[in-house]
mmCIF file of C-alpha atoms and ligand atoms in Angstrom:
data_model
loop_
_atom_site.group_PDB
_atom_site.id
_atom_site.type_symbol
_atom_site.label_atom_id
_atom_site.label_comp_id
_atom_site.label_asym_id
_atom_site.label_seq_id
_atom_site.Cartn_x
_atom_site.Cartn_y
_atom_site.Cartn_z
ATOM 1 C CA MET H 20 98.053 64.779 84.532
ATOM 2 C CA ASN H 21 101.254 64.940 86.571
ATOM 3 C CA GLU H 22 103.033 61.992 88.165
ATOM 4 C CA LYS H 23 101.390 62.494 91.515
ATOM 5 C CA THR H 24 97.797 62.496 90.274
ATOM 6 C CA VAL H 25 95.646 60.021 92.137
ATOM 7 C CA TYR H 26 92.915 59.048 89.661
ATOM 8 C CA VAL H 27 90.014 57.444 91.507
ATOM 9 C CA ASP H 28 87.126 58.198 89.147
ATOM 10 C CA ASN H 29 87.121 54.896 87.279
ATOM 11 C CA ALA H 30 83.330 54.574 87.403
ATOM 12 C CA ALA H 31 83.243 57.679 85.169
ATOM 13 C CA THR H 32 85.889 56.332 82.821
ATOM 14 C CA THR H 33 89.117 54.363 82.898
ATOM 15 C CA ALA H 34 92.547 54.743 81.327
ATOM 16 C CA MET H 35 93.013 52.515 78.286
ATOM 17 C CA SER H 36 95.234 49.497 78.928
ATOM 18 C CA ASP H 37 98.344 48.909 76.818
ATOM 19 C CA ALA H 38 96.756 45.749 75.431
ATOM 20 C CA ALA H 39 93.698 47.714 74.314
ATOM 21 C CA VAL H 40 95.753 50.481 72.681
ATOM 22 C CA ASN H 41 97.935 47.918 70.908
ATOM 23 C CA ALA H 42 94.893 46.025 69.648
ATOM 24 C CA MET H 43 93.532 49.266 68.193
ATOM 25 C CA MET H 44 96.600 50.373 66.237
ATOM 26 C CA PRO H 45 96.487 48.044 63.197
ATOM 27 C CA TYR H 46 92.923 49.140 62.419
ATOM 28 C CA LEU H 47 93.840 52.816 62.476
ATOM 29 C CA LYS H 48 96.715 52.566 59.995
ATOM 30 C CA GLU H 49 97.017 49.267 58.118
ATOM 31 C CA VAL H 50 93.710 47.430 58.118
ATOM 32 C CA TYR H 51 91.523 50.383 57.315
ATOM 33 C CA GLY H 52 89.154 48.628 54.947
ATOM 34 C CA ASN H 53 85.416 48.805 55.496
ATOM 35 C CA PRO H 54 84.164 45.459 56.863
ATOM 36 C CA SER H 55 81.278 45.686 54.380
ATOM 37 C CA SER H 56 83.617 45.921 51.365
ATOM 38 C CA LEU H 57 84.155 42.840 49.241
ATOM 39 C CA HIS H 58 87.842 43.397 48.504
ATOM 40 C CA THR H 59 90.631 41.848 50.550
ATOM 41 C CA SER H 60 91.201 44.876 52.776
ATOM 42 C CA GLY H 61 87.508 44.862 53.678
ATOM 43 C CA GLN H 62 87.446 41.127 54.245
ATOM 44 C CA VAL H 63 90.437 41.276 56.602
ATOM 45 C CA ALA H 64 88.565 43.941 58.543
ATOM 46 C CA LYS H 65 85.452 41.749 58.535
ATOM 47 C CA GLU H 66 87.453 38.847 59.984
ATOM 48 C CA ALA H 67 88.733 41.086 62.766
ATOM 49 C CA LEU H 68 85.178 42.219 63.478
ATOM 50 C CA ASP H 69 83.970 38.597 63.665
ATOM 51 C CA ASP H 70 86.884 37.672 65.905
ATOM 52 C CA ALA H 71 86.118 40.501 68.353
ATOM 53 C CA ARG H 72 82.432 39.584 68.367
ATOM 54 C CA ALA H 73 83.182 35.934 69.152
ATOM 55 C CA ARG H 74 85.589 36.812 71.966
ATOM 56 C CA ILE H 75 83.202 39.284 73.584
ATOM 57 C CA ALA H 76 80.328 36.795 73.308
ATOM 58 C CA ALA H 77 82.432 34.045 74.912
ATOM 59 C CA ARG H 78 83.157 36.236 77.948
ATOM 60 C CA LEU H 79 79.422 36.568 78.614
ATOM 61 C CA ASN H 80 78.562 32.954 77.689
ATOM 62 C CA ALA H 81 76.606 34.331 74.707
ATOM 63 C CA GLU H 82 76.667 33.404 71.003
ATOM 64 C CA PRO H 83 78.483 35.705 68.538
ATOM 65 C CA GLY H 84 75.195 36.363 66.722
ATOM 66 C CA GLU H 85 73.762 37.756 69.963
ATOM 67 C CA ILE H 86 76.251 40.665 70.181
ATOM 68 C CA PHE H 87 75.429 43.999 68.506
ATOM 69 C CA PHE H 88 78.052 46.728 68.582
ATOM 70 C CA THR H 89 76.981 50.241 69.585
ATOM 71 C CA SER H 90 78.547 53.610 70.350
ATOM 72 C CA GLY H 91 78.550 52.800 74.072
ATOM 73 C CA GLY H 92 76.430 52.053 77.095
ATOM 74 C CA SER H 93 73.923 54.853 76.589
ATOM 75 C CA GLU H 94 73.043 53.751 73.064
ATOM 76 C CA ALA H 95 72.768 50.104 74.147
ATOM 77 C CA ASP H 96 70.390 51.080 76.987
ATOM 78 C CA ASN H 97 68.264 53.227 74.676
ATOM 79 C CA GLN H 98 68.051 50.517 72.035
ATOM 80 C CA ALA H 99 67.204 47.732 74.473
ATOM 81 C CA ILE H 100 64.457 49.664 76.228
ATOM 82 C CA ARG H 101 62.978 51.244 73.105
ATOM 83 C CA SER H 102 62.886 47.838 71.365
ATOM 84 C CA ALA H 103 61.247 46.002 74.248
ATOM 85 C CA ALA H 104 58.689 48.796 74.639
ATOM 86 C CA ALA H 105 57.811 48.912 70.932
ATOM 87 C CA ASN H 106 57.556 45.138 70.662
ATOM 88 C CA GLY H 107 55.523 44.903 73.864
ATOM 89 C CA LEU H 108 53.132 47.549 72.615
ATOM 90 C CA LYS H 109 52.370 45.431 69.536
ATOM 91 C CA ARG H 110 50.892 42.881 71.944
ATOM 92 C CA GLY H 111 49.099 45.496 74.037
ATOM 93 C CA LYS H 112 51.735 45.590 76.791
ATOM 94 C CA LYS H 113 52.379 49.056 78.193
ATOM 95 C CA HIS H 114 53.960 48.389 81.583
ATOM 96 C CA ILE H 115 57.654 48.461 82.506
ATOM 97 C CA VAL H 116 59.383 47.626 85.813
ATOM 98 C CA SER H 117 62.633 49.360 86.774
ATOM 99 C CA THR H 118 64.289 51.046 89.758
ATOM 100 C CA ALA H 119 64.665 54.638 90.882
ATOM 101 C CA PHE H 120 68.465 54.543 90.836
ATOM 102 C CA GLU H 121 69.194 53.515 87.256
ATOM 103 C CA HIS H 122 71.663 55.435 85.110
ATOM 104 C CA HIS H 123 70.134 58.407 83.303
ATOM 105 C CA ALA H 124 70.490 56.549 79.969
ATOM 106 C CA VAL H 125 67.775 54.250 81.339
ATOM 107 C CA LEU H 126 65.785 56.703 83.461
ATOM 108 C CA HIS H 127 65.482 59.390 80.789
ATOM 109 C CA THR H 128 64.417 56.802 78.199
ATOM 110 C CA LEU H 129 61.765 55.534 80.620
ATOM 111 C CA LYS H 130 60.547 59.074 81.354
ATOM 112 C CA LYS H 131 60.103 59.613 77.639
ATOM 113 C CA LEU H 132 58.180 56.356 77.299
ATOM 114 C CA GLU H 133 55.928 57.472 80.175
ATOM 115 C CA ARG H 134 55.107 60.589 78.179
ATOM 116 C CA GLU H 135 54.326 58.312 75.236
ATOM 117 C CA GLY H 136 51.759 56.377 77.298
ATOM 118 C CA PHE H 137 53.757 53.647 79.033
ATOM 119 C CA GLU H 138 53.405 53.039 82.751
ATOM 120 C CA VAL H 139 56.613 52.483 84.729
ATOM 121 C CA THR H 140 56.879 50.969 88.216
ATOM 122 C CA TYR H 141 60.077 52.159 89.932
ATOM 123 C CA LEU H 142 61.087 49.639 92.586
ATOM 124 C CA ASP H 143 62.327 50.686 95.999
ATOM 125 C CA VAL H 144 66.077 50.184 96.360
ATOM 126 C CA HIS H 145 65.946 50.372 100.157
ATOM 127 C CA GLU H 146 68.509 51.983 102.411
ATOM 128 C CA ASN H 147 71.208 49.489 101.440
ATOM 129 C CA GLY H 148 70.794 50.087 97.690
ATOM 130 C CA VAL H 149 69.687 46.550 96.857
ATOM 131 C CA ILE H 150 66.290 45.615 95.453
ATOM 132 C CA ALA H 151 64.287 42.643 96.744
ATOM 133 C CA PRO H 152 63.406 39.982 94.110
ATOM 134 C CA GLU H 153 60.080 39.475 95.917
ATOM 135 C CA GLU H 154 59.161 43.087 95.127
ATOM 136 C CA VAL H 155 59.994 42.546 91.460
ATOM 137 C CA LYS H 156 57.680 39.557 91.498
ATOM 138 C CA ASN H 157 54.880 41.579 93.057
ATOM 139 C CA ALA H 158 55.301 44.338 90.474
ATOM 140 C CA LEU H 159 54.919 42.049 87.436
ATOM 141 C CA ARG H 160 51.607 42.329 85.584
ATOM 142 C CA ASP H 161 49.995 40.627 82.607
ATOM 143 C CA ASP H 162 50.812 43.701 80.554
ATOM 144 C CA THR H 163 54.464 43.995 81.668
ATOM 145 C CA ALA H 164 56.590 44.354 78.527
ATOM 146 C CA LEU H 165 59.994 44.749 80.154
ATOM 147 C CA VAL H 166 61.938 44.581 83.393
ATOM 148 C CA THR H 167 65.114 46.676 83.343
ATOM 149 C CA VAL H 168 67.343 46.594 86.441
ATOM 150 C CA MET H 169 70.996 47.575 86.491
ATOM 151 C CA PHE H 170 73.559 44.913 87.362
ATOM 152 C CA ALA H 171 75.628 47.182 89.604
ATOM 153 C CA ASN H 172 75.002 50.793 90.505
ATOM 154 C CA ASN H 173 77.502 53.301 89.160
ATOM 155 C CA GLU H 174 77.398 55.655 92.159
ATOM 156 C CA ILE H 175 77.344 53.357 95.163
ATOM 157 C CA GLY H 176 78.477 50.079 93.576
ATOM 158 C CA THR H 177 75.752 47.834 94.970
ATOM 159 C CA ILE H 178 75.101 44.607 93.041
ATOM 160 C CA GLN H 179 71.515 43.571 92.354
ATOM 161 C CA PRO H 180 70.083 40.019 92.528
ATOM 162 C CA ILE H 181 70.194 39.660 88.739
ATOM 163 C CA ALA H 182 69.954 35.846 88.524
ATOM 164 C CA GLU H 183 66.841 35.826 90.750
ATOM 165 C CA ILE H 184 65.184 38.560 88.709
ATOM 166 C CA GLY H 185 66.146 36.787 85.472
ATOM 167 C CA LYS H 186 64.514 33.592 86.679
ATOM 168 C CA LEU H 187 61.278 35.391 87.611
ATOM 169 C CA CYS H 188 61.106 37.119 84.237
ATOM 170 C CA ARG H 189 61.851 33.979 82.234
ATOM 171 C CA GLU H 190 59.085 32.080 84.049
ATOM 172 C CA ARG H 191 56.656 34.820 83.077
ATOM 173 C CA LYS H 192 58.193 35.239 79.566
ATOM 174 C CA ILE H 193 58.858 38.904 80.247
ATOM 175 C CA VAL H 194 61.872 40.519 78.565
ATOM 176 C CA PHE H 195 64.653 41.219 81.090
ATOM 177 C CA HIS H 196 67.307 43.854 80.334
ATOM 178 C CA THR H 197 70.208 44.771 82.576
ATOM 179 C CA ASP H 198 72.526 47.760 82.293
ATOM 180 C CA ALA H 199 75.746 45.939 83.178
ATOM 181 C CA VAL H 200 78.091 48.779 82.237
ATOM 182 C CA GLN H 201 79.729 48.873 85.691
ATOM 183 C CA ALA H 202 79.775 45.104 86.083
ATOM 184 C CA VAL H 203 81.208 43.728 82.823
ATOM 185 C CA GLY H 204 84.894 42.942 83.268
ATOM 186 C CA HIS H 205 84.576 43.469 87.020
ATOM 187 C CA VAL H 206 82.368 40.591 88.216
ATOM 188 C CA PRO H 207 81.508 37.240 86.564
ATOM 189 C CA ILE H 208 78.524 37.355 84.195
ATOM 190 C CA ASP H 209 76.801 34.443 82.471
ATOM 191 C CA VAL H 210 73.815 35.568 80.432
ATOM 192 C CA LYS H 211 72.490 32.013 80.069
ATOM 193 C CA ALA H 212 72.735 30.989 83.726
ATOM 194 C CA MET H 213 71.339 34.374 84.806
ATOM 195 C CA ASN H 214 68.446 34.292 82.300
ATOM 196 C CA ILE H 215 69.351 37.712 80.903
ATOM 197 C CA ASP H 216 67.586 38.644 77.644
ATOM 198 C CA MET H 217 69.425 41.897 76.956
ATOM 199 C CA LEU H 218 72.584 43.369 78.479
ATOM 200 C CA SER H 219 74.363 46.688 77.887
ATOM 201 C CA LEU H 220 78.124 47.123 78.177
ATOM 202 C CA SER H 221 80.622 49.877 77.476
ATOM 203 C CA ALA H 222 84.341 49.507 76.743
ATOM 204 C CA HIS H 223 85.608 52.618 78.523
ATOM 205 C CA LYS H 224 84.533 51.259 81.910
ATOM 206 C CA PHE H 225 87.028 48.364 81.624
ATOM 207 C CA HIS H 226 90.104 50.050 80.093
ATOM 208 C CA GLY H 227 88.811 50.091 76.504
ATOM 209 C CA ALA H 228 88.152 53.191 74.387
ATOM 210 C CA LYS H 229 85.335 55.694 74.820
ATOM 211 C CA GLY H 230 82.505 55.679 72.302
ATOM 212 C CA VAL H 231 82.172 51.944 71.818
ATOM 213 C CA GLY H 232 80.030 49.326 73.528
ATOM 214 C CA ALA H 233 77.680 46.480 72.821
ATOM 215 C CA LEU H 234 74.192 45.202 73.379
ATOM 216 C CA TYR H 235 73.725 41.489 73.982
ATOM 217 C CA VAL H 236 70.320 40.290 72.777
ATOM 218 C CA ARG H 237 69.289 36.682 73.343
ATOM 219 C CA ARG H 238 68.405 34.887 70.142
ATOM 220 C CA GLY H 239 64.658 35.116 69.533
ATOM 221 C CA VAL H 240 64.207 38.391 71.424
ATOM 222 C CA PRO H 241 63.305 41.027 68.831
ATOM 223 C CA ILE H 242 65.241 44.290 68.602
ATOM 224 C CA ASN H 243 64.782 47.309 66.399
ATOM 225 C CA THR H 244 67.376 49.689 65.048
ATOM 226 C CA LEU H 245 67.670 53.212 66.442
ATOM 227 C CA ILE H 246 69.741 54.328 63.463
ATOM 228 C CA GLU H 247 68.519 53.874 59.902
ATOM 229 C CA GLY H 248 71.028 53.276 57.146
ATOM 230 C CA GLY H 249 73.102 50.357 55.932
ATOM 231 C CA ALA H 250 72.691 46.725 56.898
ATOM 232 C CA GLN H 251 75.539 46.588 59.422
ATOM 233 C CA GLU H 252 74.981 44.524 62.587
ATOM 234 C CA ARG H 253 72.420 42.343 60.775
ATOM 235 C CA GLY H 254 70.278 45.400 60.134
ATOM 236 C CA ARG H 255 70.026 46.307 63.827
ATOM 237 C CA ARG H 256 72.538 49.155 63.882
ATOM 238 C CA ALA H 257 73.442 51.079 60.761
ATOM 239 C CA GLY H 258 76.779 52.819 60.326
ATOM 240 C CA THR H 259 80.321 51.701 59.513
ATOM 241 C CA GLU H 260 81.663 49.789 62.491
ATOM 242 C CA ASN H 261 84.218 51.386 64.837
ATOM 243 C CA LEU H 262 86.566 48.485 64.204
ATOM 244 C CA ALA H 263 89.570 49.931 66.056
ATOM 245 C CA GLY H 264 87.414 50.566 69.115
ATOM 246 C CA ILE H 265 85.776 47.148 68.837
ATOM 247 C CA ALA H 266 89.133 45.332 68.568
ATOM 248 C CA ALA H 267 90.361 47.279 71.594
ATOM 249 C CA MET H 268 87.179 46.399 73.491
ATOM 250 C CA ALA H 269 87.723 42.673 72.870
ATOM 251 C CA ALA H 270 91.335 42.938 74.062
ATOM 252 C CA ALA H 271 90.339 44.956 77.134
ATOM 253 C CA LEU H 272 87.583 42.506 78.033
ATOM 254 C CA ASP H 273 89.880 39.493 77.649
ATOM 255 C CA GLU H 274 92.401 41.177 79.912
ATOM 256 C CA ALA H 275 89.765 42.257 82.458
ATOM 257 C CA CYS H 276 88.234 38.776 82.627
ATOM 258 C CA ASP H 277 91.581 36.981 82.877
ATOM 259 C CA GLY H 278 92.626 39.323 85.684
ATOM 260 C CA MET H 279 89.224 39.559 87.346
ATOM 261 C CA ALA H 280 89.857 37.535 90.486
ATOM 262 C CA ALA H 281 93.235 39.124 91.200
ATOM 263 C CA ASN H 282 92.000 42.645 90.411
ATOM 264 C CA ALA H 283 88.939 42.223 92.611
ATOM 265 C CA LYS H 284 91.034 40.982 95.502
ATOM 266 C CA LYS H 285 93.392 43.936 95.222
ATOM 267 C CA GLU H 286 90.621 46.513 94.817
ATOM 268 C CA ARG H 287 88.570 45.067 97.634
ATOM 269 C CA ALA H 288 91.499 45.312 100.037
ATOM 270 C CA LEU H 289 92.117 48.936 99.018
ATOM 271 C CA CYS H 290 88.395 49.768 99.346
ATOM 272 C CA ASP H 291 88.201 48.132 102.771
ATOM 273 C CA ARG H 292 91.047 50.342 103.941
ATOM 274 C CA LEU H 293 89.291 53.391 102.513
ATOM 275 C CA ILE H 294 85.971 52.543 104.139
ATOM 276 C CA ASP H 295 87.502 51.799 107.541
ATOM 277 C CA GLY H 296 89.645 54.934 107.402
ATOM 278 C CA LEU H 297 86.952 57.332 106.187
ATOM 279 C CA LYS H 298 84.358 56.012 108.606
ATOM 280 C CA LYS H 299 86.517 57.395 111.425
ATOM 281 C CA ILE H 300 85.458 60.875 110.316
ATOM 282 C CA PRO H 301 82.643 61.811 112.741
ATOM 283 C CA HIS H 302 79.139 62.012 111.255
ATOM 284 C CA SER H 303 80.016 60.117 108.092
ATOM 285 C CA ARG H 304 78.343 57.116 106.496
ATOM 286 C CA LEU H 305 79.045 54.497 103.872
ATOM 287 C CA ASN H 306 76.336 54.450 101.212
ATOM 288 C CA GLY H 307 75.156 51.078 99.978
ATOM 289 C CA ASP H 308 75.435 47.572 101.338
ATOM 290 C CA ARG H 309 78.856 46.733 102.728
ATOM 291 C CA GLU H 310 78.886 43.213 101.241
ATOM 292 C CA LYS H 311 76.733 43.231 98.085
ATOM 293 C CA ARG H 312 78.970 45.619 96.194
ATOM 294 C CA LEU H 313 81.504 45.895 93.418
ATOM 295 C CA PRO H 314 85.057 45.537 94.654
ATOM 296 C CA ASN H 315 86.059 48.994 93.390
ATOM 297 C CA ILE H 316 83.475 51.628 94.420
ATOM 298 C CA VAL H 317 83.227 53.442 97.761
ATOM 299 C CA ASN H 318 80.596 56.135 98.311
ATOM 300 C CA MET H 319 80.489 58.094 101.572
ATOM 301 C CA CYS H 320 78.515 61.038 102.908
ATOM 302 C CA PHE H 321 79.935 63.604 105.322
ATOM 303 C CA GLU H 322 77.415 65.721 107.181
ATOM 304 C CA GLY H 323 77.566 69.518 107.060
ATOM 305 C CA ILE H 324 79.520 69.935 103.805
ATOM 306 C CA GLU H 325 78.890 70.174 100.065
ATOM 307 C CA GLY H 326 80.333 67.438 97.856
ATOM 308 C CA GLU H 327 81.377 69.974 95.202
ATOM 309 C CA GLY H 328 83.616 71.855 97.659
ATOM 310 C CA LEU H 329 85.158 68.591 98.761
ATOM 311 C CA LEU H 330 85.916 67.579 95.177
ATOM 312 C CA LEU H 331 87.522 70.867 94.235
ATOM 313 C CA LEU H 332 89.785 70.874 97.282
ATOM 314 C CA LEU H 333 90.744 67.240 96.660
ATOM 315 C CA ASP H 334 91.516 68.143 93.050
ATOM 316 C CA ASP H 335 93.907 70.816 94.349
ATOM 317 C CA LYS H 336 95.728 68.006 96.127
ATOM 318 C CA GLY H 337 95.888 65.962 92.900
ATOM 319 C CA ILE H 338 93.035 63.605 93.774
ATOM 320 C CA CYS H 339 90.449 63.077 90.999
ATOM 321 C CA ALA H 340 87.246 61.753 92.569
ATOM 322 C CA SER H 341 83.530 62.381 92.042
ATOM 323 C CA SER H 342 80.458 63.286 94.040
ATOM 324 C CA GLY H 343 78.463 60.616 92.206
ATOM 325 C CA SER H 344 77.504 60.230 88.602
ATOM 326 C CA ALA H 345 79.508 62.213 86.066
ATOM 327 C CA CYS H 346 76.258 63.259 84.437
ATOM 328 C CA THR H 347 74.841 65.029 87.490
ATOM 329 C CA SER H 348 78.022 66.693 88.646
ATOM 330 C CA GLY H 349 77.983 70.294 87.622
ATOM 331 C CA SER H 350 74.363 70.561 88.719
ATOM 332 C CA LEU H 351 73.572 71.457 92.300
ATOM 333 C CA ASP H 352 70.877 68.830 92.771
ATOM 334 C CA PRO H 353 71.850 65.977 95.052
ATOM 335 C CA SER H 354 72.298 62.580 93.419
ATOM 336 C CA HIS H 355 69.076 60.788 92.470
ATOM 337 C CA VAL H 356 70.753 57.575 93.611
ATOM 338 C CA LEU H 357 71.372 58.833 97.152
ATOM 339 C CA LEU H 358 67.851 60.251 97.342
ATOM 340 C CA ALA H 359 66.520 56.841 96.228
ATOM 341 C CA LEU H 360 68.252 55.312 99.262
ATOM 342 C CA GLY H 361 66.063 57.613 101.369
ATOM 343 C CA LEU H 362 68.861 59.978 102.406
ATOM 344 C CA PRO H 363 67.732 63.513 103.301
ATOM 345 C CA HIS H 364 68.799 66.235 100.819
ATOM 346 C CA GLU H 365 71.233 67.814 103.316
ATOM 347 C CA VAL H 366 73.067 64.520 103.765
ATOM 348 C CA ALA H 367 73.007 63.537 100.084
ATOM 349 C CA HIS H 368 74.721 66.837 99.220
ATOM 350 C CA GLY H 369 77.877 65.858 101.074
ATOM 351 C CA SER H 370 78.798 62.811 99.011
ATOM 352 C CA LEU H 371 82.101 61.479 97.733
ATOM 353 C CA ARG H 372 82.532 58.596 95.280
ATOM 354 C CA ILE H 373 85.925 56.945 95.041
ATOM 355 C CA SER H 374 86.111 54.373 92.255
ATOM 356 C CA LEU H 375 89.304 52.388 91.837
ATOM 357 C CA SER H 376 90.869 50.270 89.143
ATOM 358 C CA GLU H 377 93.646 47.716 89.408
ATOM 359 C CA TYR H 378 96.046 50.522 88.527
ATOM 360 C CA ASN H 379 95.538 52.154 91.940
ATOM 361 C CA THR H 380 98.031 51.508 94.732
ATOM 362 C CA GLU H 381 98.347 51.514 98.510
ATOM 363 C CA SER H 382 99.987 54.923 98.283
ATOM 364 C CA ASP H 383 96.902 56.285 96.471
ATOM 365 C CA VAL H 384 94.827 55.117 99.426
ATOM 366 C CA ASP H 385 97.333 56.696 101.829
ATOM 367 C CA ALA H 386 96.991 60.008 99.989
ATOM 368 C CA ILE H 387 93.175 59.867 100.141
ATOM 369 C CA LEU H 388 93.131 58.906 103.816
ATOM 370 C CA ASP H 389 95.453 61.816 104.518
ATOM 371 C CA ALA H 390 93.565 64.392 102.458
ATOM 372 C CA VAL H 391 89.864 63.690 103.000
ATOM 373 C CA PRO H 392 89.707 64.112 106.811
ATOM 374 C CA LYS H 393 91.592 67.416 106.546
ATOM 375 C CA VAL H 394 89.400 68.759 103.760
ATOM 376 C CA VAL H 395 86.195 67.689 105.515
ATOM 377 C CA GLU H 396 87.319 69.438 108.703
ATOM 378 C CA TYR H 397 88.313 72.567 106.785
ATOM 379 C CA LEU H 398 84.936 72.727 105.029
ATOM 380 C CA ARG H 399 83.033 72.044 108.243
ATOM 381 C CA ASN H 400 84.863 74.864 110.001
ATOM 382 C CA MET H 401 83.440 77.345 107.534
ATOM 383 C CA SER H 402 80.007 75.769 107.141
ATOM 384 C CA PRO H 403 77.050 77.542 108.803
ATOM 385 C CA VAL H 404 75.179 74.215 108.678
ATOM 386 C CA TRP H 405 77.939 72.517 110.620
ATOM 387 C CA GLU H 406 77.989 75.366 113.147
ATOM 388 C CA ALA H 407 74.261 74.949 113.746
ATOM 389 C CA LEU H 408 74.747 71.192 114.162
ATOM 390 C CA GLU H 409 77.581 71.678 116.620
ATOM 391 C CA LYS H 410 75.622 74.237 118.662
ATOM 392 C CA GLY H 411 72.715 71.804 118.852
ATOM 393 C CA GLU H 412 70.429 74.156 116.905
ATOM 394 C CA LYS H 413 70.019 71.405 114.323
ATOM 395 C CA LYS H 414 69.936 67.673 114.903
ATOM 396 C CA HIS H 415 72.599 65.441 113.401
ATOM 397 C CA LEU H 416 71.122 63.171 110.765
ATOM 398 C CA ILE H 417 74.120 60.824 110.563
HETATM 399 C C1 LIG G 30 78.873 54.896 82.105
HETATM 400 C C2 LIG G 30 77.551 54.252 82.242
HETATM 401 C C3 LIG G 30 76.616 54.281 81.188
HETATM 402 C C4 LIG G 30 76.866 55.048 79.913
HETATM 403 O O1 LIG G 30 77.832 54.441 79.113
HETATM 404 P P1 LIG G 30 78.503 55.323 77.935
HETATM 405 O O2 LIG G 30 79.349 54.341 77.206
HETATM 406 O O3 LIG G 30 79.300 56.376 78.617
HETATM 407 O O4 LIG G 30 77.395 55.851 77.112
HETATM 408 C C5 LIG G 30 75.416 53.632 81.347
HETATM 409 N N1 LIG G 30 75.149 52.964 82.491
HETATM 410 C C6 LIG G 30 76.008 52.906 83.511
HETATM 411 C C7 LIG G 30 75.648 52.141 84.726
HETATM 412 C C8 LIG G 30 77.228 53.554 83.425
HETATM 413 O O5 LIG G 30 78.074 53.502 84.448
#
């Protein structure tokens, strides 16, 4: 990427921090022993693994023995949901509560479980992208094995009432999992105070490396392995540990948590400028609640255009953004998240997600506020949909 690139796709992945890269290096070259080996090189590696586990646990207010390393957020989500379903089934429980705007790592696992005989209630996320705890309560049944609700949405950034849901689930002794991949390192999390039983996180969303993450599992909550093999991770996840990635994850999380308040303040100010500036574009809307949101994600819709066209033209100007989730871009279907908010297909098609990190600057925001209005106008001028809207042949929806 050249000097002038404005990278605002941090919800898809982040740049590694210097601290994370530095923490990784010794385990790539010098301390290359296998943490399961009994010799000194292995034992030094094992100590580093234990140290990373303890530091990551501390940042969540968990115990070291409650952290299981995985290959990332997707694996952690799969393992949490599969385990809760299998263990629920043993006691005749075949019902799961979730939401319609989860990440595909959750949704596709749930769809598969539905085909295997489970019943899933998908809660309404309402127009503001926030679920109501009361509706979770009403959805719980005697045969509910699991509630899985994401901490913060990766496309629109809305934060869910996790502590309230945790309390409801604990009272009913129902396992509560949250996909906190967008939230860890960005907002404060306390698994004990929030009554969270299982939590997924991924290092590359907070300036760690790709391909490494963790699943927190409260002591006493059973989990099964997805991968058969050696006895790593107390038998819950076979395979030689990605120690370099894990050490980098601990360093990145320490840095993200120490800088959390300052980073959030900076990002929130930049996002507020973006929202206020982009809302001046006629027939645009901010998606998701204005207050209950992560400090770093802005998602807007612009009527009469296609998000893909917008992204490509922004890319020409050196701006790397997204239309929504990285997993759905490339397909022409509108985002399942925006549809879950109740947006019509035509509106959901014209979406733009800007996700910042603390590395972004005022001049990045200036560049976006300069480029987006021009590109939207350019695309509208050649859009037959926009022409019909302007002539009054179609009604404006936003
Ligand atoms: C990125 C993301 C994931 C997937 O994490 P990977 O480490 O890329 O597998 C899962 N859930 C959410 C909310 C995400 O943003």
